[in-house]
Coordinates of C-alpha atoms in Angstrom, one line a residue:
M1 CA 8.5 2.5 25.3
M2 CA 7.8 4.3 21.9
R3 CA 5.1 6.1 23.5
K4 CA 7.2 7.6 26.4
S5 CA 9.9 8.5 23.3
F6 CA 7.1 10.3 21.6
L7 CA 6.3 12.5 24.3
I8 CA 10.0 13.1 25.0
F9 CA 10.0 14.1 21.4
I10 CA 7.0 16.5 22.0
A11 CA 8.9 17.9 25.1
I12 CA 12.0 18.8 23.4
V13 CA 10.1 20.3 20.5
A14 CA 8.1 22.5 22.8
V15 CA 10.8 23.8 24.9
L16 CA 13.3 24.5 22.0
P17 CA 12.1 27.9 21.6
I18 CA 11.2 28.6 25.3
L19 CA 15.2 28.6 25.9
P20 CA 17.6 31.0 25.3
T21 CA 18.0 28.8 21.7
P22 CA 20.3 31.1 19.0
E23 CA 17.9 32.5 16.3
F24 CA 19.9 30.6 13.6
W25 CA 19.1 27.4 15.4
I26 CA 15.2 28.3 15.6
T27 CA 15.2 29.0 11.9
L28 CA 17.2 25.8 11.1
A29 CA 14.3 24.1 13.1
N30 CA 11.5 25.8 10.9
Y31 CA 13.3 24.5 7.9
I32 CA 13.7 21.0 9.4
G33 CA 9.7 21.2 10.0
L34 CA 8.8 22.3 6.5
Y35 CA 10.8 19.6 5.0
S36 CA 9.6 17.0 7.3
I37 CA 6.1 17.8 6.4
V38 CA 6.8 17.2 2.7
A39 CA 8.9 13.9 3.4
L40 CA 6.0 12.7 5.4
G41 CA 4.0 12.8 2.1
L42 CA 6.9 11.0 0.4
V43 CA 7.0 8.0 3.0
L44 CA 3.0 7.5 2.4
L45 CA 3.6 7.8 -1.5
T46 CA 7.0 6.0 -2.0
G47 CA 7.9 4.5 0.9
V48 CA 4.9 2.9 1.9
G49 CA 2.7 2.8 -1.5
G50 CA 6.1 2.2 -4.0
L51 CA 5.2 5.2 -6.1
T52 CA 8.6 7.3 -6.6
S53 CA 8.2 10.9 -7.1
F54 CA 10.4 13.9 -7.6
G55 CA 8.0 16.4 -8.4
Q56 CA 6.6 17.1 -4.7
A57 CA 8.4 20.6 -4.8
A58 CA 6.0 21.8 -7.1
F59 CA 3.1 21.2 -4.8
V60 CA 4.7 23.1 -2.3
G61 CA 5.0 25.8 -4.9
L62 CA 1.3 25.5 -5.3
G63 CA 0.6 26.0 -1.8
A64 CA 3.3 29.0 -1.6
Y65 CA 1.9 30.9 -4.5
A66 CA -1.7 30.5 -4.1
T67 CA -1.6 32.1 -0.4
G68 CA 1.1 34.7 -1.7
Y69 CA -1.0 35.9 -4.6
L70 CA -4.2 35.9 -2.8
S71 CA -2.9 37.8 0.2
T72 CA -0.9 40.3 -1.9
Q73 CA -3.2 41.2 -4.7
Y74 CA -6.4 40.8 -2.9
G75 CA -5.4 41.2 0.6
L76 CA -7.3 37.9 1.7
S77 CA -6.3 36.2 5.0
P78 CA -3.8 33.7 4.9
W79 CA -6.1 31.2 6.4
I80 CA -8.2 31.8 3.0
G81 CA -5.1 31.3 1.1
L82 CA -4.6 27.9 2.6
L83 CA -8.1 26.6 1.8
V84 CA -7.9 27.9 -1.8
G85 CA -4.3 26.4 -1.8
I86 CA -5.6 23.3 -0.5
A87 CA -8.5 23.1 -3.1
L88 CA -6.3 23.8 -6.0
T89 CA -3.7 21.5 -5.0
A90 CA -6.2 18.4 -4.7
A91 CA -8.0 19.5 -8.1
V92 CA -4.2 19.4 -9.6
A93 CA -2.9 16.5 -8.1
F94 CA -6.0 14.2 -8.5
L95 CA -5.8 15.2 -12.3
I96 CA -2.0 14.4 -12.6
G97 CA -2.5 11.4 -10.6
A98 CA -5.0 9.7 -12.6
L99 CA -2.8 10.2 -15.2
T100 CA 0.5 9.3 -14.0
M101 CA -0.4 6.7 -11.3
R102 CA -1.1 4.4 -14.1
L103 CA 2.3 4.3 -15.0
S104 CA 4.7 1.6 -14.0
G105 CA 8.5 0.8 -13.7
H106 CA 10.9 3.8 -14.8
Y107 CA 7.9 5.6 -16.6
L108 CA 6.3 6.8 -13.4
P109 CA 9.1 8.6 -12.1
L110 CA 10.0 10.0 -15.6
G111 CA 6.3 11.2 -15.6
T112 CA 6.8 12.9 -12.2
I113 CA 9.9 14.5 -13.4
A114 CA 7.7 16.0 -16.5
W115 CA 4.8 17.6 -14.3
G116 CA 7.5 18.7 -11.7
L117 CA 9.3 20.9 -14.3
S118 CA 6.2 21.9 -16.0
L119 CA 4.7 23.5 -13.0
Y120 CA 8.1 25.0 -12.1
Y121 CA 8.4 26.6 -15.7
L122 CA 4.5 27.6 -15.1
F123 CA 5.4 29.7 -12.0
G124 CA 8.6 31.5 -13.6
N125 CA 6.3 32.5 -16.6
M126 CA 3.2 34.0 -15.3
E127 CA 3.1 37.6 -15.3
F128 CA 0.7 37.7 -12.4
L129 CA 2.8 35.7 -10.2
G130 CA 5.9 38.2 -10.9
R131 CA 7.7 35.6 -13.3
Y132 CA 11.2 34.8 -12.0
D133 CA 11.0 37.7 -9.5
G134 CA 8.0 36.3 -7.6
L135 CA 5.9 37.8 -5.2
T136 CA 6.8 40.1 -2.1
G137 CA 5.2 41.5 0.8
I138 CA 3.7 38.6 1.8
P139 CA 1.7 39.4 5.1
P140 CA 2.0 37.3 8.4
I141 CA -0.2 34.6 9.8
S142 CA -2.4 35.7 12.6
L143 CA -3.9 32.8 15.2
F144 CA -6.0 33.9 17.8
G145 CA -5.1 37.6 17.7
L146 CA -1.1 36.6 17.9
V147 CA 0.7 37.7 14.6
L148 CA 3.1 35.3 14.0
D149 CA 5.7 37.7 12.2
R150 CA 8.9 36.1 13.5
G151 CA 10.5 32.6 13.1
R152 CA 10.2 32.2 16.8
E153 CA 6.6 32.2 16.6
M154 CA 6.0 30.6 13.7
Y155 CA 8.1 27.5 14.9
F156 CA 5.2 26.5 17.0
L157 CA 2.5 26.5 14.2
I158 CA 5.3 24.6 11.8
W159 CA 5.8 21.8 14.5
L160 CA 2.1 21.4 15.4
V161 CA 1.4 20.7 11.6
V162 CA 4.2 18.4 11.8
L163 CA 3.0 16.2 14.8
I164 CA -0.7 16.3 13.3
A165 CA 1.0 15.0 10.2
V166 CA 2.8 12.1 11.9
I167 CA -0.4 11.1 13.9
G168 CA -2.8 11.2 10.9
I169 CA -0.5 9.1 8.7
Q170 CA 0.2 6.4 11.6
N171 CA -3.6 6.4 12.1
L172 CA -4.2 6.0 8.2
L173 CA -1.2 3.2 8.0
N174 CA -2.6 1.1 11.1
S175 CA -6.2 1.1 9.6
R176 CA -8.3 -0.8 6.8
P177 CA -7.2 1.5 4.0
G178 CA -3.8 1.8 5.3
R179 CA -3.3 -2.3 4.9
A180 CA -4.4 -1.5 1.2
I181 CA -1.8 1.2 0.9
R182 CA 0.7 -1.2 2.4
A183 CA -0.2 -4.0 -0.1
L184 CA 0.1 -1.7 -3.3
K185 CA 3.9 -2.2 -3.3
G186 CA 3.7 -5.7 -3.7
G187 CA 2.3 -5.0 -7.4
G188 CA -1.2 -4.6 -6.5
V189 CA -2.5 -8.2 -7.7
M190 CA -3.0 -9.6 -4.2
A191 CA -4.4 -6.1 -3.3
E192 CA -7.1 -6.2 -6.3
A193 CA -7.9 -10.1 -5.5
M194 CA -8.8 -8.9 -1.7
G195 CA -11.6 -6.0 -2.9
V196 CA -9.0 -3.0 -3.1
N197 CA -9.3 -0.5 -5.9
T198 CA -5.7 -0.3 -6.4
A199 CA -5.8 2.6 -8.9
W200 CA -8.2 4.7 -6.6
M201 CA -5.8 4.0 -3.7
K202 CA -3.1 5.3 -5.6
V203 CA -4.6 8.4 -6.3
V204 CA -5.7 8.7 -3.1
I205 CA -2.1 8.7 -1.4
F206 CA -0.8 11.1 -4.4
V207 CA -3.1 13.6 -3.4
I208 CA -2.7 13.1 0.5
A209 CA 1.2 13.5 -0.4
A210 CA 0.4 16.5 -2.6
L211 CA -1.5 18.3 0.4
L212 CA 1.0 18.0 2.9
A213 CA 3.5 19.3 0.3
C214 CA 0.8 22.3 0.1
V215 CA 0.4 22.9 3.5
S216 CA 4.3 22.9 3.8
G217 CA 4.6 25.5 1.0
W218 CA 1.7 27.7 2.7
L219 CA 3.8 28.0 5.9
Y220 CA 6.8 28.6 3.7
A221 CA 5.3 31.7 2.1
H222 CA 4.3 33.3 5.7
L223 CA 7.7 32.4 7.0
Q224 CA 10.0 33.7 4.5
R225 CA 7.1 36.4 3.3
T226 CA 8.2 36.3 -0.3
V227 CA 8.3 33.4 -2.9
N228 CA 9.9 32.9 -6.0
P229 CA 10.0 29.7 -8.4
T230 CA 13.9 28.9 -7.0
P231 CA 12.8 26.5 -4.1
F232 CA 10.2 24.3 -6.2
G233 CA 12.4 23.3 -8.8
L234 CA 13.4 19.6 -9.7
N235 CA 16.6 19.8 -7.1
A236 CA 14.2 20.5 -4.4
G237 CA 12.3 17.6 -5.4
I238 CA 15.0 15.1 -5.5
E239 CA 15.9 16.8 -1.9
Y240 CA 12.9 15.7 -0.7
L241 CA 13.1 12.4 -1.9
F242 CA 16.6 11.9 -0.8
M243 CA 15.4 13.2 2.9
A244 CA 12.5 10.4 3.0
V245 CA 15.3 7.4 1.6
V246 CA 17.6 8.6 3.8
G247 CA 15.5 8.6 7.0
G248 CA 13.8 5.4 6.1
A249 CA 11.1 5.8 3.2
G250 CA 8.7 3.3 4.6
H251 CA 9.0 4.6 8.3
V252 CA 6.9 7.5 9.5
W253 CA 9.8 8.9 11.9
G254 CA 12.2 8.4 9.1
A255 CA 10.9 11.3 7.4
I256 CA 11.6 13.5 10.2
L257 CA 15.2 11.9 10.8
G258 CA 16.1 12.3 7.2
A259 CA 15.0 16.3 7.2
T260 CA 17.0 16.7 10.1
L261 CA 19.9 14.8 9.1
L262 CA 20.1 16.4 5.6
T263 CA 19.1 19.8 6.6
V264 CA 21.8 20.2 9.3
L265 CA 24.5 18.3 7.0
K266 CA 23.8 20.5 4.2
D267 CA 24.4 23.4 6.3
Q268 CA 27.4 22.3 7.7
L269 CA 28.9 21.3 4.5
Q270 CA 27.8 24.5 2.8
F271 CA 30.3 26.1 5.5
I272 CA 33.0 23.5 6.1
L273 CA 33.8 22.5 2.0
P274 CA 34.5 25.7 0.6
K275 CA 37.3 26.3 3.1
L276 CA 38.6 22.7 2.8
L277 CA 38.4 22.9 -1.2
G278 CA 39.7 26.7 -1.6
A279 CA 36.9 27.4 -3.6
N280 CA 32.8 28.2 -3.7
G281 CA 30.3 25.7 -5.2
N282 CA 27.5 23.4 -4.0
F283 CA 30.1 20.6 -3.2
E284 CA 27.4 19.1 -0.9
I285 CA 25.8 17.5 -3.6
I286 CA 28.7 15.4 -4.3
V287 CA 28.6 14.3 -0.6
F288 CA 25.0 13.5 -0.8
G289 CA 25.4 11.8 -3.9
V290 CA 28.3 9.3 -2.3
M291 CA 25.8 9.0 0.8
L292 CA 23.4 7.8 -1.5
V293 CA 25.0 5.2 -3.0
L294 CA 26.5 3.9 0.4
L295 CA 23.0 3.8 1.4
L296 CA 21.7 1.8 -1.3
Q297 CA 24.4 -0.5 -0.6
F298 CA 24.2 -0.9 2.9
A299 CA 21.0 0.3 4.4
R300 CA 18.2 0.2 1.7
D301 CA 15.6 0.8 4.4
G302 CA 17.1 4.0 5.6
L303 CA 18.6 4.7 9.1
W304 CA 15.4 4.8 11.0
P305 CA 15.3 1.0 11.3
F306 CA 18.5 1.1 13.1
I307 CA 17.3 3.6 15.8
S308 CA 14.2 1.3 16.2
R309 CA 16.1 -1.7 17.0
L310 CA 16.7 0.3 20.6
F311 CA 13.0 0.2 21.6
P312 CA 11.1 -2.9 22.2
R313 CA 8.5 -3.9 19.5
R314 CA 5.0 -3.7 20.2
P315 CA 2.3 -5.1 17.8
Q316 CA 0.7 -2.2 15.7
A317 CA -2.6 -3.8 15.7
V318 CA -3.8 -5.9 18.5
A319 CA -7.1 -8.3 18.1
P320 CA -9.8 -7.4 21.0
D321 CA -11.7 -10.2 22.5
A322 CA -14.8 -8.9 21.7
A323 CA -16.3 -6.3 18.8
P324 CA -19.3 -5.8 16.6
A325 CA -20.0 -8.9 14.3
L326 CA -19.5 -8.8 10.6
P327 CA -22.0 -9.5 8.3
R328 CA -21.8 -12.9 6.8
R329 CA -22.9 -14.5 3.5
T330 CA -25.5 -17.7 3.7
Q331 CA -23.6 -20.7 2.2
A332 CA -25.4 -22.1 -0.7
P333 CA -27.4 -25.5 -0.5
H334 CA -25.1 -28.8 -0.7
G335 CA -25.1 -29.9 -4.2
V336 CA -26.4 -26.7 -6.3
P337 CA -24.1 -25.3 -8.9
L338 CA -22.1 -22.7 -7.9
L339 CA -19.4 -22.2 -10.7
Q340 CA -20.1 -22.9 -14.3
V341 CA -17.1 -22.9 -16.9
D342 CA -18.7 -23.0 -20.4
K343 CA -16.1 -23.2 -23.3
A344 CA -13.6 -20.8 -21.6
R345 CA -10.8 -20.0 -24.0
K346 CA -7.6 -17.9 -23.4
Q347 CA -5.1 -17.1 -26.1
F348 CA -1.9 -15.3 -26.3
G349 CA -1.5 -14.2 -29.5
G350 CA -1.1 -17.5 -31.6
L351 CA -0.6 -19.6 -28.4
V352 CA -3.8 -21.3 -26.9
A353 CA -3.1 -21.3 -23.0
V354 CA -6.8 -22.4 -22.4
N355 CA -8.7 -24.3 -24.9
D356 CA -12.6 -24.4 -24.9
I357 CA -12.6 -25.7 -21.2
S358 CA -15.8 -26.5 -19.5
F359 CA -16.6 -27.8 -15.8
E360 CA -18.8 -27.2 -12.9
V361 CA -18.5 -26.8 -9.3
K362 CA -21.1 -27.6 -6.9
A363 CA -21.7 -26.2 -3.5
G364 CA -20.2 -28.4 -0.6
E365 CA -17.6 -30.2 -3.1
I366 CA -13.7 -29.9 -3.1
I367 CA -12.8 -30.4 -6.8
G368 CA -9.3 -30.7 -8.2
L369 CA -8.0 -28.9 -11.4
I370 CA -4.9 -31.1 -11.9
G371 CA -2.4 -31.6 -14.8
P372 CA 1.3 -31.6 -15.2
N373 CA 3.4 -28.3 -15.3
G374 CA 2.5 -25.9 -18.3
A375 CA -1.2 -27.4 -18.5
G376 CA -2.9 -24.1 -18.2
K377 CA -4.2 -24.6 -14.8
S378 CA -3.2 -21.5 -13.4
T379 CA -4.0 -19.6 -16.4
M380 CA -7.7 -21.2 -16.0
F381 CA -7.7 -20.1 -12.2
N382 CA -6.7 -16.6 -13.5
L383 CA -9.7 -16.5 -15.9
V384 CA -12.0 -17.3 -13.0
T385 CA -10.9 -14.9 -10.7
G386 CA -10.6 -12.0 -13.2
V387 CA -6.9 -11.6 -13.2
L388 CA -6.9 -12.6 -17.0
P389 CA -9.8 -11.8 -19.7
T390 CA -11.2 -14.7 -21.2
T391 CA -10.8 -14.6 -25.3
S392 CA -14.2 -16.3 -25.6
G393 CA -16.4 -18.5 -23.4
E394 CA -18.6 -18.0 -20.2
I395 CA -17.9 -18.2 -16.8
R396 CA -20.8 -18.0 -14.4
F397 CA -21.1 -18.0 -10.7
R398 CA -24.1 -18.2 -8.3
I399 CA -25.3 -15.2 -7.0
G400 CA -28.4 -15.3 -4.9
D401 CA -30.6 -17.8 -6.5
R402 CA -29.0 -16.9 -9.9
M403 CA -26.3 -18.0 -12.2
E404 CA -24.7 -14.8 -13.5
R405 CA -21.6 -14.4 -15.8
I406 CA -18.6 -13.0 -14.0
N407 CA -16.0 -13.3 -16.6
G408 CA -15.3 -9.3 -17.8
L409 CA -15.6 -8.5 -14.2
E410 CA -12.3 -7.0 -12.2
S411 CA -10.7 -9.3 -9.5
R412 CA -12.3 -6.8 -6.8
Q413 CA -15.5 -7.1 -8.4
I414 CA -15.4 -11.1 -8.4
V415 CA -14.7 -11.3 -4.9
R416 CA -17.3 -8.9 -3.7
Q417 CA -19.8 -11.9 -5.5
G418 CA -18.1 -14.4 -3.0
I419 CA -15.0 -16.0 -4.8
A420 CA -11.8 -15.7 -2.8
R421 CA -8.3 -17.1 -3.7
T422 CA -4.8 -17.9 -2.7
F423 CA -1.8 -17.6 -5.1
Q424 CA 0.9 -20.0 -6.5
H425 CA 3.5 -17.9 -5.4
V426 CA 2.8 -16.8 -2.0
R427 CA 1.8 -13.1 -1.8
L428 CA 2.0 -11.3 1.6
I429 CA 3.3 -8.6 3.2
P430 CA 6.4 -9.9 5.1
T431 CA 7.2 -6.8 7.4
M432 CA 3.4 -7.0 8.6
S433 CA 2.3 -9.1 11.3
V434 CA 0.2 -12.4 10.6
L435 CA -2.6 -10.9 11.9
E436 CA -2.6 -7.8 9.8
N437 CA -2.0 -9.5 6.6
V438 CA -5.2 -11.9 7.2
A439 CA -7.0 -8.7 8.2
I440 CA -6.6 -7.4 4.5
G441 CA -8.8 -10.3 3.5
A442 CA -11.8 -8.5 5.5
H443 CA -11.3 -5.3 3.3
L444 CA -14.7 -5.2 1.7
R445 CA -16.4 -5.9 5.1
G446 CA -15.3 -2.3 6.5
M447 CA -18.3 -0.2 7.8
H448 CA -16.9 2.7 5.5
N449 CA -16.3 3.1 1.7
D450 CA -13.3 4.1 0.2
V451 CA -13.7 8.1 0.7
T452 CA -15.3 8.0 4.1
G453 CA -12.6 5.3 5.1
I454 CA -9.9 7.3 4.7
A455 CA -11.2 10.2 6.2
T456 CA -12.2 8.4 9.3
S457 CA -9.0 6.6 9.4
I458 CA -7.0 9.5 9.7
A459 CA -9.0 11.2 12.4
R460 CA -9.2 7.8 14.3
L461 CA -12.8 7.5 14.2
N462 CA -12.7 3.8 12.6
V463 CA -12.3 2.5 16.3
N464 CA -15.1 0.1 16.1
E465 CA -14.3 -0.8 12.8
E466 CA -10.6 -1.9 13.3
K467 CA -11.8 -4.1 16.3
A468 CA -14.2 -6.0 14.0
L469 CA -12.1 -6.5 11.5
L470 CA -9.1 -7.5 13.6
L471 CA -11.3 -10.1 15.6
E472 CA -12.5 -11.4 12.3
A473 CA -8.7 -12.0 11.3
R474 CA -8.0 -13.7 14.6
R475 CA -11.1 -15.9 14.4
Q476 CA -10.0 -16.9 10.9
L477 CA -6.4 -17.5 11.9
E478 CA -7.6 -19.7 14.8
R479 CA -10.0 -21.7 12.6
V480 CA -7.0 -22.5 10.4
G481 CA -4.7 -23.4 13.8
M482 CA -2.6 -20.1 13.7
G483 CA -4.0 -18.5 16.7
H484 CA -0.7 -18.5 18.5
L485 CA 1.2 -16.5 15.6
L486 CA -0.9 -13.6 15.6
Y487 CA 1.7 -11.2 16.2
E488 CA 4.3 -12.8 14.3
E489 CA 6.1 -11.0 11.1
A490 CA 4.7 -13.1 8.1
G491 CA 8.1 -13.1 6.7
N492 CA 9.5 -15.0 9.5
L493 CA 7.1 -17.8 8.8
A494 CA 7.8 -21.1 7.3
L495 CA 6.7 -21.8 3.8
G496 CA 3.8 -24.1 4.8
Q497 CA 2.7 -21.6 7.6
Q498 CA 2.8 -18.9 5.0
R499 CA 0.3 -21.2 2.8
I500 CA -2.1 -21.5 5.6
L501 CA -2.0 -17.8 6.0
E502 CA -2.9 -17.2 2.7
I503 CA -6.0 -19.5 3.2
A504 CA -6.9 -17.6 6.5
R505 CA -6.8 -14.6 4.5
A506 CA -9.0 -15.8 1.9
L507 CA -11.3 -17.1 4.5
C508 CA -11.6 -13.4 5.9
C509 CA -13.3 -12.4 2.5
D510 CA -16.3 -14.3 3.8
P511 CA -16.3 -16.6 0.7
I512 CA -18.8 -19.1 -0.8
L513 CA -16.1 -20.5 -2.9
L514 CA -12.6 -20.7 -1.9
L515 CA -9.8 -20.9 -4.9
L516 CA -6.6 -22.6 -3.9
D517 CA -3.8 -22.2 -6.6
E518 CA -1.2 -25.1 -5.8
P519 CA -1.4 -24.7 -2.1
A520 CA 0.7 -27.7 -1.5
A521 CA 3.8 -26.5 -4.0
G522 CA 7.1 -26.6 -2.1
L523 CA 5.5 -28.5 1.4
R524 CA 7.1 -31.3 3.1
Y525 CA 4.8 -34.5 3.5
K526 CA 3.8 -33.7 7.1
E527 CA 2.9 -30.0 6.0
K528 CA 1.0 -31.6 3.1
Q529 CA -1.1 -33.9 5.5
A530 CA -1.7 -31.0 7.8
L531 CA -3.0 -29.0 4.9
A532 CA -5.2 -31.8 3.6
E533 CA -6.7 -32.1 7.2
L534 CA -7.6 -28.4 7.3
L535 CA -9.3 -28.5 3.8
K536 CA -11.4 -31.3 5.0
K537 CA -12.3 -29.4 8.2
L538 CA -13.4 -26.5 5.9
K539 CA -15.5 -29.0 3.7
G540 CA -17.5 -30.3 6.9
E541 CA -18.0 -26.7 7.9
G542 CA -19.6 -26.0 4.4
M543 CA -17.1 -24.5 2.3
S544 CA -16.7 -25.1 -1.7
I545 CA -13.1 -25.5 -2.8
L546 CA -11.7 -25.3 -6.1
L547 CA -8.1 -26.7 -5.9
V548 CA -5.5 -26.3 -8.7
E549 CA -2.7 -29.0 -8.1
H550 CA -0.2 -31.1 -10.1
D551 CA 0.4 -33.5 -7.0
M552 CA -1.7 -36.4 -7.6
D553 CA -1.0 -38.1 -4.4
F554 CA -2.2 -35.0 -2.5
V555 CA -5.7 -34.7 -4.1
M556 CA -6.5 -38.2 -4.6
N557 CA -7.6 -38.9 -1.4
L558 CA -8.9 -35.1 -0.9
T559 CA -11.1 -34.2 -3.8
D560 CA -14.7 -35.3 -4.9
R561 CA -14.1 -34.8 -8.4
L562 CA -11.2 -34.3 -10.7
V563 CA -10.6 -32.3 -13.8
V564 CA -7.5 -32.8 -15.9
M565 CA -5.8 -30.7 -18.0
E566 CA -2.7 -30.8 -20.7
F567 CA -1.7 -28.5 -23.1
G568 CA -4.4 -26.2 -22.3
T569 CA -7.3 -28.9 -22.9
K570 CA -9.3 -30.8 -20.8
I571 CA -8.4 -34.6 -21.3
A572 CA -10.4 -36.3 -18.1
E573 CA -13.1 -35.5 -15.5
G574 CA -14.6 -37.8 -13.0
L575 CA -14.2 -39.4 -9.5
P576 CA -10.3 -39.7 -8.2
A577 CA -10.5 -43.6 -8.8
E578 CA -11.8 -43.0 -12.2
V579 CA -9.4 -40.4 -13.5
Q580 CA -6.5 -42.7 -12.1
Q581 CA -7.3 -45.4 -14.2
N582 CA -8.1 -43.0 -17.4
E583 CA -5.7 -44.1 -20.4
A584 CA -5.4 -40.6 -21.6
V585 CA -4.3 -39.5 -18.0
L586 CA -2.0 -42.3 -17.5
E587 CA -0.3 -41.2 -20.4
A588 CA -0.1 -37.8 -20.4
Y589 CA 0.4 -37.3 -16.5
L590 CA 0.5 -40.2 -14.5
G591 CA 3.6 -42.0 -16.3
G592 CA 2.1 -45.4 -16.1
I593 CA 1.0 -45.5 -12.2
E594 CA -1.2 -48.2 -11.2

C-alpha cells in the first residue's frame, strides 16, 4: 500500500506543472520542495539521530553563495558551482561537526546557534559577496541543452532532487549504518557496546544534513537568480527545524508534510491575519508558536504518524531464507583462561567502588559475579567492557593464543575482540522490530567499513550485506526461542522477552565471552527458569558466560563458580555450594540462609 501511495505521490508531482496550474502555485510548490530537502536532513540529524540543530540555514547559504559567486564573478557553470559548494560545505560541516557534535544536552543546540549566526554575519560582511546587498545576475541552470530559466522548468529539477533525497535517506536508514544511526538517540552506550563509532556516526549524519541543505541553496540561487544573507539567518534555521518537528521529525515523509503545511499556512496567514487584525506584521510567528506548544503537548512525534496509521504496516527489514555466511570466531578450547582481572580498582574521587578485585573466567564456564545492591558488581562489569576506565590494575583477555590487556580500550574495540554484553537496564530501540534490534549486534560483521558503508547503503548497493546480517539476526533469535517474534516492535515485548532479545543481540556479535548484567532482574519465576535453561543451552554450545546477579537462588544451580562482592571488595570465591556456606557471605549477603 505504501508503495502504491509513493507512486501516486510521484504521479501528482509529475502532472502538477503540466496541468493549467497557476504560476503562483508552481512557485509555492518550488519552495515546498526546497524546504523539504533541508527538512529531510533534519529528520536524519534531529529526528533519528537525536542531534538538534538550529543552524541548517547557514549551509543553505553556503550552497547558494558558492554557486552565485563562481557563476557571476568567473562565469563558471552552475554545475561547477554545485560541486564546489558541496566540497566547501562538506569541509566546513566536517570541521564544525567534529567540534559541536561532542556536545550534549542544551549545549549542542546553543552551539548550532553560534555557528549559524557566525556564518550568517560572515555572508553579510564579506565585500566580495556583496555584503548585505548580496549577489545578482546569477545565470539559470542548463540541463541537456534546456535552460531552466522559469519556475515551471525548475520545478522538475527541484522535485527530482527531493525524490532522490527521500529514496537515499530511506535506503540509509534501512541498512547497517542506518540502524547504528537510529541507536544514537538512546545515548550511544548500547551502540558503542555493539561496535559503533558513535562520534564518527554523529559527524557523518551532520555532514549529510549539511550537504542536503547545500543542494537546496544551490537550487534556490538559480531559481531566484539572486542571493543575499536574509534567507540564511537564525529565523530561517528555526523554521526548518519547525517543519521537521511538525511533520514528524523521526519520519522521512514527515519532512515533506511539515514543509508543505508550514509553507502553505505561512502564505495564507500573511494574507489573512493583517486583514483580521487591521495591522501589518509577522503575526504568523505567533500562530506558529501556539502550534508548537500544542504539538509538543499532544503530538510530540509530529503529524505523520497519524497519517501513516491509515496504511497497513509492513516490516521494513525482512529476514531472507538464504544469504552469504558471515565469518565466525573459533571458540577457545574448554578450560583455558579467557578473562583475567588482576587487582582492578575504580575510584570516583574519594569513593572506592571497586577495590583491587581479582578473578578469572575460563572457556566453557558460567561464572557468577554476585553481591547485594551497591556491591560494585555493575561497576566491575563496566570496567571489563570499557564503559568505565580503571583507576589501576589490569584486565586481560585471550586474543588468539595470547592474553592481552584490554583495559584502556573503548567499548567498540573490546567487542571487536570477542566480548559482548547485555545491560542491567534494558537498552533497545522500541520503535524498531525485534529483528532490526538484534541485527545491530552484527554491526562489526558487515562487509563494508564506516566510509564505504554509508555510500553503498544510500545507493542500495548493500543488498548482499543486508541479507547476511538479517539472516544472522534471525538465526540468533531462533537460537534463543524468539523466532516467532521477528517483526514485532521491540517496545511491545514483555520485560523477560526484552532481556532475551538483548542476549540474542549480544550473540549476534559472535562473542567468545558473553557478559550478562543482571539478566534476571524484574523477571517472574517462570521467566527466570526459562532464562536459566537458555544459559545452560548456550553453555552446552561452548559459550563462556560471566553473569552479574544479586539473585542467589537464580545463580546457585546455574553457575560453575561464584565471585562475591560487598562494598567493592571481593569477600569470597569458589563453588556455589562452598560460597553458600561461607561465613562472610552469610553475614554480608545471605542473612543466615542455610
